[in-house]
PDB file of C-alpha atoms in Angstrom:
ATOM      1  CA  UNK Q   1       0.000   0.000   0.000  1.00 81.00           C
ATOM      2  CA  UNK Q   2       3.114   2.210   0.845  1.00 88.00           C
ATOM      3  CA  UNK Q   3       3.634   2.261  -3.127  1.00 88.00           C
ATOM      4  CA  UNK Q   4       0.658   2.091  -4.843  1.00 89.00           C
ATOM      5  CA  UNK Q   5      -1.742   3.208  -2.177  1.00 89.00           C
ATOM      6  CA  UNK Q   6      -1.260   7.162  -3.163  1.00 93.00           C
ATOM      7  CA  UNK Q   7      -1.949   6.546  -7.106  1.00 94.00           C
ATOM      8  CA  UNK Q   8      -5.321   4.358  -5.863  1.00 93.00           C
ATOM      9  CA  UNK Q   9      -8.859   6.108  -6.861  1.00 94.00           C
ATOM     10  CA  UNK Q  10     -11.997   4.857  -7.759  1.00 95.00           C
ATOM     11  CA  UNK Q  11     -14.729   6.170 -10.350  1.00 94.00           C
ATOM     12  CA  UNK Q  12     -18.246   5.304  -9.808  1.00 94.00           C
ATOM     13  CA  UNK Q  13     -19.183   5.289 -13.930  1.00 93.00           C
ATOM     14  CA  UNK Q  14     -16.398   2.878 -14.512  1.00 92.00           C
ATOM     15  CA  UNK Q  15     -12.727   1.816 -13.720  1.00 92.00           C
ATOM     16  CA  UNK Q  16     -10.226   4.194 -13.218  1.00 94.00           C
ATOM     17  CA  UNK Q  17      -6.535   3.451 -14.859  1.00 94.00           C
ATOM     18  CA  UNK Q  18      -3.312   5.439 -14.505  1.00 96.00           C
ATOM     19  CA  UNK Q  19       0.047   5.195 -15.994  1.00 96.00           C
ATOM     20  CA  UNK Q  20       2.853   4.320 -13.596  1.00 95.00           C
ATOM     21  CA  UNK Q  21       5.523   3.893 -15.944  1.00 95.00           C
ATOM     22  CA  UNK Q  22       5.804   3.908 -19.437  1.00 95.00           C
ATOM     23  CA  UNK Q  23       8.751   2.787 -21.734  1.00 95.00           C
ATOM     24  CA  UNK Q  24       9.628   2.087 -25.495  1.00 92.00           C
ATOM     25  CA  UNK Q  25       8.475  -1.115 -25.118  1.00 90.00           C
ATOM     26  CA  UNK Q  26       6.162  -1.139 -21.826  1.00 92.00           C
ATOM     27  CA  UNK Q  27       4.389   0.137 -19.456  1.00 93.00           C
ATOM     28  CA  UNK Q  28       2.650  -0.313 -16.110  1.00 93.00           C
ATOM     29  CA  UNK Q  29      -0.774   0.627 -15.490  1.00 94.00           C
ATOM     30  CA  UNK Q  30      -2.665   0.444 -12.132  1.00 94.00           C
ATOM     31  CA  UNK Q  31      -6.812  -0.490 -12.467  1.00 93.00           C
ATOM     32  CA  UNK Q  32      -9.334   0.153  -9.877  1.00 94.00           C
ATOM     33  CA  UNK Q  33     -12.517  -1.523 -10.238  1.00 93.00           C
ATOM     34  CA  UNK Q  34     -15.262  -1.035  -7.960  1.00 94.00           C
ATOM     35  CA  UNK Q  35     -18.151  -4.270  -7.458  1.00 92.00           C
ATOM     36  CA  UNK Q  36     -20.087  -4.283 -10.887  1.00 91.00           C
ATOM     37  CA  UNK Q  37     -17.201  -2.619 -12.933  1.00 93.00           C
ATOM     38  CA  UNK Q  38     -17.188  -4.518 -16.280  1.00 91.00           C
ATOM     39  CA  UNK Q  39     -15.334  -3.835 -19.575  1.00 91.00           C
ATOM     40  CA  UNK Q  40     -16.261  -5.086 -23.154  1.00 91.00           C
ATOM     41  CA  UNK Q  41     -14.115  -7.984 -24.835  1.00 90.00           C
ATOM     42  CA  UNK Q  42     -11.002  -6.863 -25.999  1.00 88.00           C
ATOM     43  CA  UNK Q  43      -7.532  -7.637 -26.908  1.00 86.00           C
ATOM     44  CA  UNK Q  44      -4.621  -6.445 -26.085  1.00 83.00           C
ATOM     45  CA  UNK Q  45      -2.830  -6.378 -29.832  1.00 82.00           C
ATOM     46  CA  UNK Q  46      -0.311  -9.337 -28.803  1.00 81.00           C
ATOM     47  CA  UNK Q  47       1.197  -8.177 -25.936  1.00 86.00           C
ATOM     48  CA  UNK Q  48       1.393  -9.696 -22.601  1.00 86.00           C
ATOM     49  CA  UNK Q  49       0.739  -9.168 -18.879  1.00 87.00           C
ATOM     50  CA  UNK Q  50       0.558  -9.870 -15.337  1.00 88.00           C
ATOM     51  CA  UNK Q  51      -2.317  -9.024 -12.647  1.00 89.00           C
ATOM     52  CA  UNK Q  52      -2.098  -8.138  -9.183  1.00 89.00           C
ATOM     53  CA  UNK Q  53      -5.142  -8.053  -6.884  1.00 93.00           C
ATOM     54  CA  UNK Q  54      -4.317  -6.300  -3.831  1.00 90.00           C
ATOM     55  CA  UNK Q  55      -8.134  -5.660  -1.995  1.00 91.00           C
ATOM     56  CA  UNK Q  56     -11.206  -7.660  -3.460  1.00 93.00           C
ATOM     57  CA  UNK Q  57     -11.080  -9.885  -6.221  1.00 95.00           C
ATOM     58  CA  UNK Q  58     -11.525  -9.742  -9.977  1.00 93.00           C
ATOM     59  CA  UNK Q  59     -13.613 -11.967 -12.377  1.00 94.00           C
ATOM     60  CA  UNK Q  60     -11.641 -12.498 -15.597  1.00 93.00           C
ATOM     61  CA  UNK Q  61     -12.800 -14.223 -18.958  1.00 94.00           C
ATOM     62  CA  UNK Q  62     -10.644 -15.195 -21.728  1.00 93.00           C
ATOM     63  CA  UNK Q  63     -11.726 -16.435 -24.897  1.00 94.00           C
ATOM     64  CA  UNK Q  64      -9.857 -17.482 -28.641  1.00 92.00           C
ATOM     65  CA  UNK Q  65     -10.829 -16.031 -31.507  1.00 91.00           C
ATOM     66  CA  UNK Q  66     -11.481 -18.264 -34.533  1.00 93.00           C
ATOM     67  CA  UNK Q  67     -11.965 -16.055 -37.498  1.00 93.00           C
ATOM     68  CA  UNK Q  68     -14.099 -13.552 -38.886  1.00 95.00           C
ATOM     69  CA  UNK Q  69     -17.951 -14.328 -38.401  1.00 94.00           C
ATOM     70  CA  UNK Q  70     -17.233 -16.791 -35.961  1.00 96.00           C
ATOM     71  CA  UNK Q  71     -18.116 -17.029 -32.119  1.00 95.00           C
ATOM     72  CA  UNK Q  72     -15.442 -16.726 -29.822  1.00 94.00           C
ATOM     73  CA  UNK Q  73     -14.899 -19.271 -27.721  1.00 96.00           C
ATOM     74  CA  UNK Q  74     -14.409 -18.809 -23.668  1.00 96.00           C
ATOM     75  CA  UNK Q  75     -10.958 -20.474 -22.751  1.00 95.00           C
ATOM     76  CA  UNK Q  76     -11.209 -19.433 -19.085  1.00 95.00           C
ATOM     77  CA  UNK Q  77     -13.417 -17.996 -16.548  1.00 97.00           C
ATOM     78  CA  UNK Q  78     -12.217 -17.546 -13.169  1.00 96.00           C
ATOM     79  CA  UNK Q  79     -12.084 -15.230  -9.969  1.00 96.00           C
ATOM     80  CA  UNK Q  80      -8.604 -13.817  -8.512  1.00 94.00           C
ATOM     81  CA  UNK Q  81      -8.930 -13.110  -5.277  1.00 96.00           C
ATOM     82  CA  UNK Q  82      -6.337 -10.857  -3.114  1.00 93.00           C
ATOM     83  CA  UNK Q  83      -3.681 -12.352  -1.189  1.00 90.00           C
TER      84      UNK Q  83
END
């Protein structure tokens, strides 16, 4: 909380996001979701990432995309909880 507790705020219309760091080739990005948050499908143009829950938990879906005019299908569905 010591280092991420002073960039921590929370919108009620959606999640808020901040840049912590940004690079040529990354960045870090803090999310806070309140209960009820949600965002649409998306991808993230081949990058990667890592998650940290630190209060709460967060539902995340993950599905494979098979081709234009297809339906996705859901690869995984689960709920991260804090530590």
């Amino acid at each position: 909380w010591e280092l991420f507790g002073p960039h921590i705020s929370f919108d009620p219309g959606g999640y808020f996001r901040k840049r912590l760091y940004r690079a040529h080739d990354w960045e870090m990005l803090i999310l806070c979701w309140l209960p009820g948050h949600t965002t649409v499908i998306h991808d993230h143009g081949g990058s990667w990432g890592g998650t940290a829950v630190l209060s709460g938990s967060i539902h995340e879906q993950t599905f494979s995309w098979r081709g234009a005019g297809k339906k996705l299908v859901k690869r995984l569905d689960r709920t991260l909880p804090a530590p």
